């Protein structure tokens, strides 16, 4: 298994159980969507998986490396193999699209070139190529604040791809976009999964999108795993996920 | 807001009562000033026309003054940029380090540049190096605080995204947070460059280089035509720096368009200026410094003269600090009242252009004179004491507040004023009912900020005999009486901390 979670729990302020003993495994190259109502623990799951937060109990194993007790350099070594995209894009608004994509190269550089912003010819070529890959060929030098929402998410995807990630995490990637743009973004992600063999784990509010683009669905409710199965499950099963009942 | 607010009349009444108490305590006596106005007009008359033959002697110390402020501002701002990410609560710095750094910055922020310069002369000897060190520390403290506040209110989404990819925090800060705060950072640094020129102009008073020494000498010898020449030189230097700074601020904030080539030329030119200024500052003189001095200074801070600290009669620390606060309070209030009409006169949006230009020039002339010089001149009319301090603080506040006020007026929304004009309201009525209500929050913030700075400035007025805590502090330092100096410093730290708390509360109330 490529990614394995074993009894993962996370509480905030010692009271709120954001995640409560969640276990599942993901095979390499799968497109998995995590569904569930607001407060189900979807965002917490992504934050644990990309090392932004640490779980209180359980194990997270990514390609043989234990994420749950990695700190400092060991944690960063795991994080370097991940790409994450966010609902609010998390881009630096007043620099260009190219600079935002290049930021993904910072972990591999020396401190001085990083501060001076001298990324080198090869990395620039790579970043330009990725911007072209996500359909922003002419927008490399445009400041991000002047791009549309969909274009911003494309920049964020290019930034994530810049790390050549084995695992692409997506936290509600299309929730801030209109349905048409949202579908285009998901088509792009699906295409990346197919052609590059990247494993994708996506949080989604939108059931239709989740069913259409994923190989498999994972349902969370109140921090517990309530569904783990095929994406073509019937309406009643998925309604049960949102109602907080375990699927049959 | 659910918090209960005091009625407006109660706030106004409390403010007036505070002002009159402060004025009484500092012995404000406008009749005395009016009676002796002849002394002031005499001095002014002797200053103009200035003694042009004296100009060559002014140039070199004037350049040293500019040099100290350029080097000090750049170095202080750079250090601040390096440390600010460690002070911001929303970035991932170790909490213990953050608390320690914040305490250090708060400590450094307490002391006026002049006191820092005096302390620096004990370490680096007499000369511009001590002055540069003082301006560096002074700038560092203010810029760290400002940059840290900006970083704390900036969005950290991109910063966190970079961390999640395994980017070390420092690099993530400079690539993801700094681009968002860069223009405010540069604007603040430029503003400090302007104020630092004025601060450096008095550092010579304690032997830290620049034009201050010469100025003090000529005033004590009553060679007022030469004083006039020095002040004219300073006025021109301040004009030059302010217009350069205004032009650069326009570029930084994007209000003025610029090509990448032009920007590159400017950066190279400024870097060259900085390097030239730094390379020619002159080496420090360590002959006066010794490990023993440093140890004695620190020992004074750690084991201050507690008897003096808790002494309650006139001449005790509490009384002197109270006098300092009252000088700042009365001076700021008088300054604010005078600034208001002056700012309206100086605004090109309300007044015809020639009037506005004249108003602005008067404001700039007032603020180009170092405040100790005002103290030295007023003392000839009103004698030593706190009243002279109040007048000095008031006049200084006029120079600086009117500038802030004019900036506020220049950016205010004029549509309400135009609407009243279309109904035939008189100019005065339009100012009172359409402009002042919109400007009140900005004016209030500017006055509070000025009061905060004035307390620090008022704590050195004693140096020229104008009351407050300054005289005993400088006296103690010059006599190596570190326990007393330590007690005064701790008193100042506590006072500034209390005022900070109060002003944060007041500003919160103004926003609510």
CSV table of N, CA, C and O in Angstrom, one decimal, chain A residues 104-218:
chain,number,residue,atom,x,y,z
A,104,UNK,N,8.1,26.5,-5.2
A,104,UNK,CA,8.0,25.1,-4.8
A,104,UNK,C,9.5,24.5,-4.8
A,104,UNK,O,9.7,23.5,-4.3
A,105,UNK,N,10.4,25.2,-5.5
A,105,UNK,CA,11.8,24.7,-5.5
A,105,UNK,C,12.6,25.1,-4.3
A,105,UNK,O,13.7,24.7,-4.1
A,106,UNK,N,12.0,26.0,-3.4
A,106,UNK,CA,12.8,26.5,-2.3
A,106,UNK,C,13.4,25.4,-1.4
A,106,UNK,O,14.5,25.6,-0.9
A,107,UNK,N,12.6,24.3,-1.1
A,107,UNK,CA,13.2,23.4,-0.2
A,107,UNK,C,14.5,22.7,-0.7
A,107,UNK,O,15.3,22.2,0.0
A,108,UNK,N,14.7,22.7,-2.1
A,108,UNK,CA,15.9,22.1,-2.6
A,108,UNK,C,17.1,23.0,-2.8
A,108,UNK,O,18.1,22.6,-3.3
A,109,UNK,N,16.9,24.3,-2.4
A,109,UNK,CA,18.0,25.2,-2.7
A,109,UNK,C,18.8,25.6,-1.5
A,109,UNK,O,18.3,25.4,-0.3
A,110,UNK,N,20.0,26.2,-1.7
A,110,UNK,CA,20.7,26.8,-0.6
A,110,UNK,C,20.0,28.0,0.0
A,110,UNK,O,19.2,28.6,-0.7
A,111,UNK,N,20.3,28.4,1.2
A,111,UNK,CA,19.6,29.5,1.8
A,111,UNK,C,19.8,30.8,1.0
A,111,UNK,O,18.9,31.5,0.8
A,112,UNK,N,21.1,31.0,0.6
A,112,UNK,CA,21.4,32.3,0.0
A,112,UNK,C,20.7,32.5,-1.4
A,112,UNK,O,20.0,33.5,-1.6
A,113,UNK,N,20.8,31.5,-2.3
A,113,UNK,CA,20.1,31.6,-3.6
A,113,UNK,C,18.6,31.7,-3.4
A,113,UNK,O,17.9,32.4,-4.1
A,114,UNK,N,18.1,31.0,-2.3
A,114,UNK,CA,16.6,31.1,-2.0
A,114,UNK,C,16.2,32.5,-1.7
A,114,UNK,O,15.2,33.0,-2.2
A,115,UNK,N,17.0,33.2,-0.8
A,115,UNK,CA,16.7,34.5,-0.4
A,115,UNK,C,16.8,35.5,-1.5
A,115,UNK,O,16.1,36.5,-1.7
A,116,UNK,N,17.9,35.3,-2.3
A,116,UNK,CA,18.1,36.2,-3.5
A,116,UNK,C,17.1,35.9,-4.6
A,116,UNK,O,17.0,36.7,-5.5
A,117,UNK,N,16.4,34.8,-4.6
A,117,UNK,CA,15.5,34.5,-5.6
A,117,UNK,C,16.1,34.1,-6.9
A,117,UNK,O,15.5,34.3,-8.0
A,118,UNK,N,17.3,33.5,-6.9
A,118,UNK,CA,18.0,33.1,-8.1
A,118,UNK,C,17.8,31.6,-8.3
A,118,UNK,O,18.5,30.8,-7.6
A,119,UNK,N,16.8,31.2,-9.1
A,119,UNK,CA,16.4,29.8,-9.2
A,119,UNK,C,17.1,29.1,-10.3
A,119,UNK,O,17.1,27.9,-10.3
A,120,UNK,N,17.8,29.8,-11.2
A,120,UNK,CA,18.5,29.1,-12.2
A,120,UNK,C,17.6,28.8,-13.5
A,120,UNK,O,16.4,28.8,-13.4
A,121,UNK,N,18.3,28.7,-14.6
A,121,UNK,CA,17.7,28.5,-15.9
A,121,UNK,C,16.8,27.3,-16.0
A,121,UNK,O,15.7,27.3,-16.4
A,122,UNK,N,17.4,26.2,-15.4
A,122,UNK,CA,16.7,24.9,-15.6
A,122,UNK,C,15.3,24.9,-14.8
A,122,UNK,O,14.3,24.5,-15.4
A,123,UNK,N,15.3,25.4,-13.6
A,123,UNK,CA,14.1,25.5,-12.9
A,123,UNK,C,13.1,26.4,-13.5
A,123,UNK,O,11.9,26.1,-13.5
A,124,UNK,N,13.6,27.5,-14.1
A,124,UNK,CA,12.6,28.4,-14.8
A,124,UNK,C,12.0,27.7,-15.9
A,124,UNK,O,10.8,27.9,-16.2
A,125,UNK,N,12.8,27.0,-16.7
A,125,UNK,CA,12.3,26.3,-17.8
A,125,UNK,C,11.2,25.3,-17.4
A,125,UNK,O,10.1,25.1,-18.0
A,126,UNK,N,11.5,24.5,-16.3
A,126,UNK,CA,10.6,23.6,-15.8
A,126,UNK,C,9.3,24.2,-15.4
A,126,UNK,O,8.2,23.7,-15.7
A,127,UNK,N,9.4,25.4,-14.6
A,127,UNK,CA,8.2,26.1,-14.2
A,127,UNK,C,7.4,26.6,-15.4
A,127,UNK,O,6.1,26.4,-15.4
A,128,UNK,N,8.0,27.1,-16.4
A,128,UNK,CA,7.3,27.6,-17.6
A,128,UNK,C,6.6,26.4,-18.2
A,128,UNK,O,5.5,26.6,-18.7
A,129,UNK,N,7.3,25.3,-18.3
A,129,UNK,CA,6.7,24.1,-18.9
A,129,UNK,C,5.4,23.7,-18.2
A,129,UNK,O,4.4,23.3,-18.8
A,130,UNK,N,5.5,23.8,-16.8
A,130,UNK,CA,4.3,23.4,-16.0
A,130,UNK,C,3.2,24.3,-16.2
A,130,UNK,O,2.0,23.9,-16.2
A,131,UNK,N,3.5,25.6,-16.3
A,131,UNK,CA,2.4,26.6,-16.5
A,131,UNK,C,1.7,26.3,-17.8
A,131,UNK,O,0.5,26.5,-18.0
A,132,UNK,N,2.5,25.9,-18.8
A,132,UNK,CA,2.0,25.5,-20.1
A,132,UNK,C,1.1,24.3,-19.9
A,132,UNK,O,0.0,24.2,-20.5
A,133,UNK,N,1.6,23.3,-19.1
A,133,UNK,CA,0.8,22.1,-18.9
A,133,UNK,C,-0.5,22.3,-18.3
A,133,UNK,O,-1.5,21.7,-18.6
A,134,UNK,N,-0.6,23.3,-17.4
A,134,UNK,CA,-1.9,23.6,-16.8
A,134,UNK,C,-2.7,24.6,-17.6
A,134,UNK,O,-3.8,25.1,-17.1
A,135,UNK,N,-2.2,25.0,-18.7
A,135,UNK,CA,-3.0,25.9,-19.6
A,135,UNK,C,-2.8,27.4,-19.4
A,135,UNK,O,-3.7,28.2,-19.6
A,136,UNK,N,-1.7,27.8,-18.8
A,136,UNK,CA,-1.4,29.2,-18.6
A,136,UNK,C,-0.2,29.7,-19.3
A,136,UNK,O,0.6,30.5,-18.7
A,137,UNK,N,0.0,29.3,-20.5
A,137,UNK,CA,1.2,29.5,-21.2
A,137,UNK,C,1.6,31.0,-21.3
A,137,UNK,O,2.7,31.4,-21.0
A,138,UNK,N,0.6,31.9,-21.5
A,138,UNK,CA,0.9,33.3,-21.7
A,138,UNK,C,0.8,34.1,-20.4
A,138,UNK,O,1.0,35.3,-20.4
A,139,UNK,N,0.6,33.5,-19.3
A,139,UNK,CA,0.3,34.2,-18.0
A,139,UNK,C,1.5,34.2,-17.0
A,139,UNK,O,1.3,34.6,-15.9
A,140,UNK,N,2.6,33.7,-17.5
A,140,UNK,CA,3.7,33.5,-16.5
A,140,UNK,C,4.1,34.7,-15.7
A,140,UNK,O,4.4,34.7,-14.5
A,141,UNK,N,4.1,35.9,-16.4
A,141,UNK,CA,4.6,37.1,-15.8
A,141,UNK,C,3.5,37.9,-15.2
A,141,UNK,O,3.8,39.0,-14.7
A,142,UNK,N,2.3,37.5,-15.3
A,142,UNK,CA,1.2,38.2,-14.7
A,142,UNK,C,1.2,38.1,-13.2
A,142,UNK,O,1.4,37.0,-12.7
A,143,UNK,N,0.9,39.2,-12.5
A,143,UNK,CA,0.8,39.1,-11.0
A,143,UNK,C,-0.5,38.2,-10.7
A,143,UNK,O,-1.5,38.3,-11.4
A,144,UNK,N,-0.4,37.4,-9.7
A,144,UNK,CA,-1.4,36.4,-9.4
A,144,UNK,C,-2.8,37.2,-9.1
A,144,UNK,O,-3.8,36.7,-9.4
A,145,UNK,N,-2.7,38.3,-8.4
A,145,UNK,CA,-3.9,39.0,-8.0
A,145,UNK,C,-4.7,39.4,-9.3
A,145,UNK,O,-5.9,39.7,-9.1
A,146,UNK,N,-4.1,39.4,-10.4
A,146,UNK,CA,-4.9,39.8,-11.6
A,146,UNK,C,-5.5,38.6,-12.4
A,146,UNK,O,-6.1,38.8,-13.4
A,147,UNK,N,-5.3,37.4,-11.8
A,147,UNK,CA,-5.8,36.2,-12.5
A,147,UNK,C,-7.2,35.9,-11.9
A,147,UNK,O,-7.6,36.4,-10.9
A,148,UNK,N,-8.0,35.1,-12.7
A,148,UNK,CA,-9.3,34.7,-12.2
A,148,UNK,C,-9.1,33.6,-11.3
A,148,UNK,O,-8.0,33.0,-11.1
A,149,UNK,N,-10.2,33.2,-10.6
A,149,UNK,CA,-10.1,32.1,-9.6
A,149,UNK,C,-9.6,30.8,-10.2
A,149,UNK,O,-8.7,30.1,-9.6
A,150,UNK,N,-10.1,30.5,-11.3
A,150,UNK,CA,-9.7,29.2,-12.0
A,150,UNK,C,-8.3,29.3,-12.4
A,150,UNK,O,-7.5,28.3,-12.2
A,151,UNK,N,-7.8,30.4,-12.9
A,151,UNK,CA,-6.4,30.6,-13.2
A,151,UNK,C,-5.5,30.4,-12.0
A,151,UNK,O,-4.4,29.8,-12.1
A,152,UNK,N,-6.0,31.0,-10.9
A,152,UNK,CA,-5.2,30.9,-9.7
A,152,UNK,C,-5.0,29.5,-9.3
A,152,UNK,O,-3.9,29.1,-8.9
A,153,UNK,N,-6.1,28.7,-9.3
A,153,UNK,CA,-6.0,27.3,-8.9
A,153,UNK,C,-5.1,26.5,-9.9
A,153,UNK,O,-4.4,25.6,-9.5
A,154,UNK,N,-5.1,26.9,-11.2
A,154,UNK,CA,-4.1,26.3,-12.1
A,154,UNK,C,-2.7,26.6,-11.7
A,154,UNK,O,-1.8,25.7,-11.8
A,155,UNK,N,-2.4,27.9,-11.3
A,155,UNK,CA,-1.1,28.2,-10.8
A,155,UNK,C,-0.7,27.3,-9.6
A,155,UNK,O,0.4,26.8,-9.5
A,156,UNK,N,-1.7,27.2,-8.7
A,156,UNK,CA,-1.4,26.4,-7.5
A,156,UNK,C,-1.1,24.9,-7.9
A,156,UNK,O,-0.3,24.3,-7.3
A,157,UNK,N,-1.8,24.4,-8.9
A,157,UNK,CA,-1.6,23.0,-9.3
A,157,UNK,C,-0.2,22.9,-9.9
A,157,UNK,O,0.6,22.0,-9.6
A,158,UNK,N,0.2,23.9,-10.7
A,158,UNK,CA,1.5,23.9,-11.3
A,158,UNK,C,2.6,24.0,-10.2
A,158,UNK,O,3.6,23.3,-10.3
A,159,UNK,N,2.3,24.7,-9.2
A,159,UNK,CA,3.3,24.8,-8.0
A,159,UNK,C,3.4,23.4,-7.4
A,159,UNK,O,4.5,23.0,-7.1
A,160,UNK,N,2.2,22.8,-7.2
A,160,UNK,CA,2.3,21.4,-6.6
A,160,UNK,C,3.1,20.5,-7.5
A,160,UNK,O,3.8,19.6,-7.0
A,161,UNK,N,2.8,20.5,-8.8
A,161,UNK,CA,3.5,19.6,-9.7
A,161,UNK,C,5.0,19.9,-9.8
A,161,UNK,O,5.8,19.0,-10.1
A,162,UNK,N,5.4,21.1,-9.5
A,162,UNK,CA,6.8,21.5,-9.5
A,162,UNK,C,7.6,20.6,-8.6
A,162,UNK,O,8.8,20.4,-8.8
A,163,UNK,N,7.0,20.0,-7.6
A,163,UNK,CA,7.7,19.1,-6.6
A,163,UNK,C,7.7,17.7,-7.2
A,163,UNK,O,8.2,16.8,-6.5
A,164,UNK,N,7.2,17.4,-8.4
A,164,UNK,CA,7.0,16.1,-8.9
A,164,UNK,C,6.4,15.2,-7.8
A,164,UNK,O,7.1,14.2,-7.4
A,165,UNK,N,5.3,15.5,-7.3
A,165,UNK,CA,4.8,14.8,-6.1
A,165,UNK,C,4.3,13.4,-6.4
A,165,UNK,O,3.8,13.1,-7.5
A,166,UNK,N,4.5,12.5,-5.5
A,166,UNK,CA,3.9,11.1,-5.6
A,166,UNK,C,2.5,11.2,-5.1
A,166,UNK,O,1.6,10.4,-5.6
A,167,UNK,N,2.2,12.1,-4.2
A,167,UNK,CA,0.9,12.2,-3.6
A,167,UNK,C,0.4,13.7,-3.8
A,167,UNK,O,1.1,14.6,-3.3
A,168,UNK,N,-0.7,13.9,-4.4
A,168,UNK,CA,-1.3,15.2,-4.5
A,168,UNK,C,-2.5,15.3,-3.6
A,168,UNK,O,-3.5,14.6,-3.8
A,169,UNK,N,-2.4,16.2,-2.6
A,169,UNK,CA,-3.5,16.4,-1.7
A,169,UNK,C,-4.3,17.6,-2.2
A,169,UNK,O,-3.7,18.6,-2.6
A,170,UNK,N,-5.6,17.6,-2.1
A,170,UNK,CA,-6.4,18.7,-2.5
A,170,UNK,C,-7.5,18.9,-1.5
A,170,UNK,O,-8.4,18.1,-1.3
A,171,UNK,N,-7.5,20.1,-0.9
A,171,UNK,CA,-8.5,20.5,0.1
A,171,UNK,C,-9.6,21.4,-0.5
A,171,UNK,O,-9.4,22.6,-0.6
A,172,UNK,N,-10.7,20.8,-0.9
A,172,UNK,CA,-11.8,21.5,-1.5
A,172,UNK,C,-11.3,22.4,-2.7
A,172,UNK,O,-11.5,23.6,-2.7
A,173,UNK,N,-10.6,21.8,-3.7
A,173,UNK,CA,-10.0,22.6,-4.7
A,173,UNK,C,-10.9,23.4,-5.5
A,173,UNK,O,-10.5,24.4,-6.1
A,174,UNK,N,-12.2,23.1,-5.6
A,174,UNK,CA,-13.1,23.8,-6.5
A,174,UNK,C,-14.2,24.5,-5.8
A,174,UNK,O,-15.1,25.0,-6.4
A,175,UNK,N,-14.1,24.5,-4.4
A,175,UNK,CA,-15.3,25.1,-3.7
A,175,UNK,C,-15.4,26.6,-3.9
A,175,UNK,O,-16.5,27.1,-3.7
A,176,UNK,N,-14.3,27.3,-4.2
A,176,UNK,CA,-14.4,28.7,-4.4
A,176,UNK,C,-14.7,29.1,-5.9
A,176,UNK,O,-14.6,30.2,-6.3
A,177,UNK,N,-14.9,28.1,-6.8
A,177,UNK,CA,-15.0,28.3,-8.2
A,177,UNK,C,-16.4,28.0,-8.7
A,177,UNK,O,-17.1,27.3,-8.1
A,178,UNK,N,-16.7,28.6,-9.8
A,178,UNK,CA,-18.0,28.4,-10.4
A,178,UNK,C,-18.0,26.9,-11.0
A,178,UNK,O,-16.9,26.4,-11.3
A,179,UNK,N,-19.2,26.3,-11.2
A,179,UNK,CA,-19.3,24.9,-11.6
A,179,UNK,C,-18.5,24.6,-12.9
A,179,UNK,O,-17.8,23.6,-13.0
A,180,UNK,N,-18.6,25.5,-13.9
A,180,UNK,CA,-17.9,25.2,-15.1
A,180,UNK,C,-16.4,25.2,-14.9
A,180,UNK,O,-15.7,24.3,-15.3
A,181,UNK,N,-15.9,26.3,-14.3
A,181,UNK,CA,-14.4,26.3,-14.0
A,181,UNK,C,-14.0,25.1,-13.1
A,181,UNK,O,-13.0,24.5,-13.3
A,182,UNK,N,-14.8,24.8,-12.1
A,182,UNK,CA,-14.5,23.7,-11.2
A,182,UNK,C,-14.4,22.4,-12.0
A,182,UNK,O,-13.4,21.7,-11.7
A,183,UNK,N,-15.3,22.2,-12.9
A,183,UNK,CA,-15.2,20.9,-13.7
A,183,UNK,C,-13.9,20.9,-14.5
A,183,UNK,O,-13.2,19.9,-14.6
A,184,UNK,N,-13.5,22.1,-15.1
A,184,UNK,CA,-12.2,22.1,-15.8
A,184,UNK,C,-11.0,21.8,-15.0
A,184,UNK,O,-10.1,21.1,-15.4
A,185,UNK,N,-11.0,22.4,-13.7
A,185,UNK,CA,-9.9,22.1,-12.8
A,185,UNK,C,-9.8,20.6,-12.5
A,185,UNK,O,-8.7,20.0,-12.5
A,186,UNK,N,-11.0,20.0,-12.2
A,186,UNK,CA,-11.0,18.6,-11.9
A,186,UNK,C,-10.6,17.7,-13.1
A,186,UNK,O,-9.9,16.7,-12.9
A,187,UNK,N,-11.0,18.1,-14.3
A,187,UNK,CA,-10.5,17.4,-15.5
A,187,UNK,C,-9.0,17.5,-15.6
A,187,UNK,O,-8.4,16.5,-16.0
A,188,UNK,N,-8.4,18.6,-15.3
A,188,UNK,CA,-7.0,18.8,-15.3
A,188,UNK,C,-6.3,17.8,-14.3
A,188,UNK,O,-5.4,17.1,-14.6
A,189,UNK,N,-6.9,17.8,-13.1
A,189,UNK,CA,-6.3,16.9,-12.0
A,189,UNK,C,-6.4,15.4,-12.4
A,189,UNK,O,-5.5,14.7,-12.2
A,190,UNK,N,-7.6,15.1,-13.0
A,190,UNK,CA,-7.8,13.7,-13.5
A,190,UNK,C,-6.8,13.3,-14.5
A,190,UNK,O,-6.2,12.3,-14.5
A,191,UNK,N,-6.5,14.3,-15.4
A,191,UNK,CA,-5.6,14.1,-16.5
A,191,UNK,C,-4.2,13.9,-16.0
A,191,UNK,O,-3.4,13.0,-16.4
A,192,UNK,N,-3.8,14.7,-14.9
A,192,UNK,CA,-2.5,14.5,-14.3
A,192,UNK,C,-2.4,13.2,-13.6
A,192,UNK,O,-1.3,12.5,-13.8
A,193,UNK,N,-3.4,12.8,-13.0
A,193,UNK,CA,-3.4,11.5,-12.3
A,193,UNK,C,-3.2,10.3,-13.3
A,193,UNK,O,-2.4,9.4,-13.1
A,194,UNK,N,-3.9,10.4,-14.5
A,194,UNK,CA,-3.8,9.4,-15.5
A,194,UNK,C,-2.4,9.3,-16.1
A,194,UNK,O,-1.8,8.3,-16.2
A,195,UNK,N,-2.0,10.5,-16.6
A,195,UNK,CA,-0.8,10.5,-17.4
A,195,UNK,C,0.5,10.4,-16.5
A,195,UNK,O,1.5,9.8,-17.0
A,196,UNK,N,0.5,11.1,-15.3
A,196,UNK,CA,1.7,11.0,-14.5
A,196,UNK,C,1.7,10.0,-13.4
A,196,UNK,O,2.7,9.8,-12.7
A,197,UNK,N,0.6,9.3,-13.3
A,197,UNK,CA,0.5,8.3,-12.3
A,197,UNK,C,0.6,8.8,-10.9
A,197,UNK,O,1.0,8.1,-10.0
A,198,UNK,N,0.1,10.0,-10.7
A,198,UNK,CA,0.1,10.6,-9.3
A,198,UNK,C,-1.1,10.1,-8.5
A,198,UNK,O,-2.1,10.0,-9.0
A,199,UNK,N,-0.8,9.8,-7.2
A,199,UNK,CA,-1.9,9.4,-6.4
A,199,UNK,C,-2.6,10.7,-5.9
A,199,UNK,O,-1.9,11.7,-5.5
A,200,UNK,N,-3.9,10.8,-6.0
A,200,UNK,CA,-4.7,12.0,-5.6
A,200,UNK,C,-5.6,11.7,-4.5
A,200,UNK,O,-6.3,10.7,-4.5
A,201,UNK,N,-5.6,12.6,-3.4
A,201,UNK,CA,-6.5,12.5,-2.4
A,201,UNK,C,-7.2,13.8,-2.2
A,201,UNK,O,-6.5,14.8,-2.0
A,202,UNK,N,-8.5,13.9,-2.5
A,202,UNK,CA,-9.2,15.1,-2.6
A,202,UNK,C,-10.4,15.2,-1.6
A,202,UNK,O,-11.1,14.3,-1.5
A,203,UNK,N,-10.5,16.3,-0.9
A,203,UNK,CA,-11.7,16.6,-0.1
A,203,UNK,C,-12.7,17.3,-1.0
A,203,UNK,O,-12.4,18.1,-1.8
A,204,UNK,N,-13.9,16.8,-0.8
A,204,UNK,CA,-14.9,17.5,-1.7
A,204,UNK,C,-16.3,17.6,-1.0
A,204,UNK,O,-16.7,16.7,-0.3
A,205,UNK,N,-16.9,18.8,-1.2
A,205,UNK,CA,-18.3,19.0,-0.8
A,205,UNK,C,-19.2,18.5,-1.9
A,205,UNK,O,-20.4,18.2,-1.6
A,206,UNK,N,-18.7,18.5,-3.1
A,206,UNK,CA,-19.5,18.3,-4.2
A,206,UNK,C,-19.6,16.9,-4.6
A,206,UNK,O,-18.7,16.3,-5.2
A,207,UNK,N,-20.7,16.2,-4.3
A,207,UNK,CA,-20.9,14.8,-4.5
A,207,UNK,C,-20.8,14.4,-5.9
A,207,UNK,O,-20.1,13.4,-6.3
A,208,UNK,N,-21.4,15.2,-6.8
A,208,UNK,CA,-21.4,14.8,-8.2
A,208,UNK,C,-20.0,14.8,-8.7
A,208,UNK,O,-19.6,13.8,-9.4
A,209,UNK,N,-19.2,15.8,-8.4
A,209,UNK,CA,-17.8,15.8,-8.9
A,209,UNK,C,-17.1,14.6,-8.3
A,209,UNK,O,-16.3,13.9,-9.0
A,210,UNK,N,-17.3,14.4,-7.0
A,210,UNK,CA,-16.5,13.3,-6.4
A,210,UNK,C,-16.8,12.0,-7.0
A,210,UNK,O,-15.9,11.2,-7.3
A,211,UNK,N,-18.1,11.7,-7.3
A,211,UNK,CA,-18.5,10.5,-7.9
A,211,UNK,C,-17.9,10.3,-9.3
A,211,UNK,O,-17.5,9.3,-9.8
A,212,UNK,N,-18.0,11.5,-10.0
A,212,UNK,CA,-17.6,11.4,-11.4
A,212,UNK,C,-16.1,11.2,-11.6
A,212,UNK,O,-15.7,10.5,-12.5
A,213,UNK,N,-15.3,11.8,-10.8
A,213,UNK,CA,-13.8,11.9,-11.1
A,213,UNK,C,-13.0,10.8,-10.2
A,213,UNK,O,-11.9,10.6,-10.6
A,214,UNK,N,-13.6,10.3,-9.2
A,214,UNK,CA,-12.8,9.4,-8.3
A,214,UNK,C,-12.9,7.9,-8.7
A,214,UNK,O,-13.9,7.5,-9.3
A,215,UNK,N,-11.9,7.2,-8.2
A,215,UNK,CA,-12.0,5.7,-8.3
A,215,UNK,C,-12.7,5.2,-7.1
A,215,UNK,O,-13.2,4.1,-7.1
A,216,UNK,N,-12.7,6.0,-6.0
A,216,UNK,CA,-13.1,5.4,-4.7
A,216,UNK,C,-13.5,6.6,-3.8
A,216,UNK,O,-12.9,7.7,-3.9
A,217,UNK,N,-14.5,6.4,-2.9
A,217,UNK,CA,-14.9,7.4,-2.0
A,217,UNK,C,-14.6,7.0,-0.6
A,217,UNK,O,-14.8,5.8,-0.2
A,218,UNK,N,-14.3,8.0,0.3
A,218,UNK,CA,-14.2,7.7,1.7
A,218,UNK,C,-15.1,8.7,2.4
A,218,UNK,O,-15.0,9.9,2.1
